[in-house]
Amino acid sequence: MGAVSNNDPQAQQWNKEYEEALKELEEEKKQVAMAEQWNKVCENDVNGRFWWDQPIDDMGLEELEEYVRAMEELKKNVAARENELTMANDHFGNQNMNHHLDLGVNGFSLENVLF
């Protein structure tokens, strides 16, 4: 069997299928990463409260600095997720979707967060 030409329709079809499979794999990796992040959040749930619900009154300076860094990271992650959802919404042409982002966590929504 000889070399396959880039002009070969079968090779082009295989390349297309390969590219689509790679895209699907990347999306699956993102989903796994998000699930792992969510599991981490749930593992850190202490006494039915998430880390961001913990009182800060008794925290020392180092703990407060770490808390601020974590809140900034959370803010960045929420904004990135909102951007992903907006892009997906735009991609699929569903312009009627309400852009209110509700993560389903203790009534948390972007409308309730002061950045």
C-alpha atoms as a printed R data frame, in Angstrom:
    type eleno elety resid chain resno       x      y      z
1   ATOM     1    CA   MET     A     1   0.000  0.000  0.000
2   ATOM     2    CA   GLY     A     2   1.466  3.385 -1.002
3   ATOM     3    CA   ALA     A     3   1.521  6.737  0.733
4   ATOM     4    CA   VAL     A     4  -1.802  8.527  1.154
5   ATOM     5    CA   SER     A     5  -2.113 11.857 -0.623
6   ATOM     6    CA   ASN     A     6  -3.573 14.908  1.113
7   ATOM     7    CA   ASN     A     7  -5.853 15.204 -1.899
8   ATOM     8    CA   ASP     A     8  -7.285 11.747 -1.248
9   ATOM     9    CA   PRO     A     9 -10.947 12.154 -0.192
10  ATOM    10    CA   GLN     A    10 -10.662  9.231  2.233
11  ATOM    11    CA   ALA     A    11  -7.603 10.795  3.901
12  ATOM    12    CA   GLN     A    12  -9.420 14.120  4.156
13  ATOM    13    CA   GLN     A    13 -12.368 12.370  5.804
14  ATOM    14    CA   TRP     A    14 -10.056 10.620  8.268
15  ATOM    15    CA   ASN     A    15  -8.353 13.932  9.070
16  ATOM    16    CA   LYS     A    16 -11.733 15.561  9.653
17  ATOM    17    CA   GLU     A    17 -12.828 12.729 11.952
18  ATOM    18    CA   TYR     A    18  -9.505 12.908 13.786
19  ATOM    19    CA   GLU     A    19  -9.855 16.666 14.349
20  ATOM    20    CA   GLU     A    20 -13.421 16.208 15.607
21  ATOM    21    CA   ALA     A    21 -12.290 13.451 17.975
22  ATOM    22    CA   LEU     A    22  -9.534 15.716 19.313
23  ATOM    23    CA   LYS     A    23 -12.068 18.482 19.963
24  ATOM    24    CA   GLU     A    24 -14.337 16.036 21.782
25  ATOM    25    CA   LEU     A    25 -11.391 14.804 23.850
26  ATOM    26    CA   GLU     A    26 -10.499 18.368 24.874
27  ATOM    27    CA   GLU     A    27 -14.110 19.039 25.884
28  ATOM    28    CA   GLU     A    28 -14.177 15.821 27.915
29  ATOM    29    CA   LYS     A    29 -10.928 16.835 29.627
30  ATOM    30    CA   LYS     A    30 -12.510 20.176 30.551
31  ATOM    31    CA   GLN     A    31 -15.552 18.391 31.958
32  ATOM    32    CA   VAL     A    32 -13.342 16.077 34.037
33  ATOM    33    CA   ALA     A    33 -11.342 19.035 35.346
34  ATOM    34    CA   MET     A    34 -14.531 20.854 36.329
35  ATOM    35    CA   ALA     A    35 -15.870 17.732 38.050
36  ATOM    36    CA   GLU     A    36 -12.601 17.350 39.944
37  ATOM    37    CA   GLN     A    37 -12.782 20.996 41.038
38  ATOM    38    CA   TRP     A    38 -16.345 20.502 42.223
39  ATOM    39    CA   ASN     A    39 -15.340 17.371 44.137
40  ATOM    40    CA   LYS     A    40 -12.558 19.359 45.786
41  ATOM    41    CA   VAL     A    41 -15.051 22.035 46.816
42  ATOM    42    CA   CYS     A    42 -17.387 19.391 48.220
43  ATOM    43    CA   GLU     A    43 -14.552 17.696 50.131
44  ATOM    44    CA   ASN     A    44 -13.709 21.022 51.750
45  ATOM    45    CA   ASP     A    45 -17.294 21.392 52.949
46  ATOM    46    CA   VAL     A    46 -17.027 21.663 56.745
47  ATOM    47    CA   ASN     A    47 -20.131 21.433 58.921
48  ATOM    48    CA   GLY     A    48 -22.355 21.854 55.878
49  ATOM    49    CA   ARG     A    49 -20.542 25.029 54.810
50  ATOM    50    CA   PHE     A    50 -18.181 25.716 51.956
51  ATOM    51    CA   TRP     A    51 -14.797 27.308 52.527
52  ATOM    52    CA   TRP     A    52 -16.057 30.693 51.354
53  ATOM    53    CA   ASP     A    53 -18.822 30.550 53.982
54  ATOM    54    CA   GLN     A    54 -16.403 30.078 56.873
55  ATOM    55    CA   PRO     A    55 -16.167 32.967 59.347
56  ATOM    56    CA   ILE     A    56 -13.059 35.107 58.893
57  ATOM    57    CA   ASP     A    57 -13.099 36.792 62.305
58  ATOM    58    CA   ASP     A    58 -10.645 34.337 63.872
59  ATOM    59    CA   MET     A    59  -8.286 34.085 60.884
60  ATOM    60    CA   GLY     A    60  -4.725 35.294 61.150
61  ATOM    61    CA   LEU     A    61  -3.008 37.471 58.583
62  ATOM    62    CA   GLU     A    62  -1.625 34.523 56.570
63  ATOM    63    CA   GLU     A    63  -5.014 32.791 56.547
64  ATOM    64    CA   LEU     A    64  -6.721 35.997 55.414
65  ATOM    65    CA   GLU     A    65  -4.180 36.491 52.634
66  ATOM    66    CA   GLU     A    66  -4.753 32.910 51.450
67  ATOM    67    CA   TYR     A    67  -8.509 33.461 51.688
68  ATOM    68    CA   VAL     A    68  -8.233 36.573 49.486
69  ATOM    69    CA   ARG     A    69  -6.120 34.653 46.933
70  ATOM    70    CA   ALA     A    70  -8.668 31.838 46.901
71  ATOM    71    CA   MET     A    71 -11.557 34.283 46.457
72  ATOM    72    CA   GLU     A    72  -9.721 35.945 43.559
73  ATOM    73    CA   GLU     A    73  -9.182 32.523 41.964
74  ATOM    74    CA   LEU     A    74 -12.863 31.696 42.477
75  ATOM    75    CA   LYS     A    75 -13.846 34.994 40.861
76  ATOM    76    CA   LYS     A    76 -11.562 34.234 37.890
77  ATOM    77    CA   ASN     A    77 -12.990 30.708 37.535
78  ATOM    78    CA   VAL     A    78 -16.587 31.941 37.666
79  ATOM    79    CA   ALA     A    79 -15.865 34.614 35.051
80  ATOM    80    CA   ALA     A    80 -14.151 32.045 32.803
81  ATOM    81    CA   ARG     A    81 -17.087 29.659 33.162
82  ATOM    82    CA   GLU     A    82 -19.543 32.441 32.395
83  ATOM    83    CA   ASN     A    83 -17.504 33.262 29.282
84  ATOM    84    CA   GLU     A    84 -17.545 29.602 28.196
85  ATOM    85    CA   LEU     A    85 -21.307 29.410 28.638
86  ATOM    86    CA   THR     A    86 -21.827 32.688 26.780
87  ATOM    87    CA   MET     A    87 -19.635 31.518 23.899
88  ATOM    88    CA   ALA     A    88 -21.442 28.175 23.767
89  ATOM    89    CA   ASN     A    89 -24.760 29.995 23.797
90  ATOM    90    CA   ASP     A    90 -23.640 32.263 20.964
91  ATOM    91    CA   HIS     A    91 -22.224 29.286 19.065
92  ATOM    92    CA   PHE     A    92 -25.490 27.384 19.150
93  ATOM    93    CA   GLY     A    93 -27.478 30.462 18.180
94  ATOM    94    CA   ASN     A    94 -29.721 30.449 21.214
95  ATOM    95    CA   GLN     A    95 -29.976 34.205 21.675
96  ATOM    96    CA   ASN     A    96 -33.034 33.931 23.921
97  ATOM    97    CA   MET     A    97 -31.197 32.338 26.839
98  ATOM    98    CA   ASN     A    98 -31.357 34.325 30.044
99  ATOM    99    CA   HIS     A    99 -27.755 35.278 30.854
100 ATOM   100    CA   HIS     A   100 -28.293 34.941 34.607
101 ATOM   101    CA   LEU     A   101 -25.691 32.407 35.768
102 ATOM   102    CA   ASP     A   102 -26.983 30.217 38.578
103 ATOM   103    CA   LEU     A   103 -24.451 27.671 39.780
104 ATOM   104    CA   GLY     A   104 -26.996 25.927 41.998
105 ATOM   105    CA   VAL     A   105 -24.881 26.244 45.134
106 ATOM   106    CA   ASN     A   106 -26.771 27.596 48.137
107 ATOM   107    CA   GLY     A   107 -28.596 30.118 45.959
108 ATOM   108    CA   PHE     A   108 -25.288 31.480 44.656
109 ATOM   109    CA   SER     A   109 -25.488 33.488 41.487
110 ATOM   110    CA   LEU     A   110 -23.393 36.157 39.859
111 ATOM   111    CA   GLU     A   111 -26.078 38.660 40.739
112 ATOM   112    CA   ASN     A   112 -25.421 37.975 44.436
113 ATOM   113    CA   VAL     A   113 -21.662 38.505 44.257
114 ATOM   114    CA   LEU     A   114 -19.930 41.830 44.731
115 ATOM   115    CA   PHE     A   115 -16.655 41.870 42.826
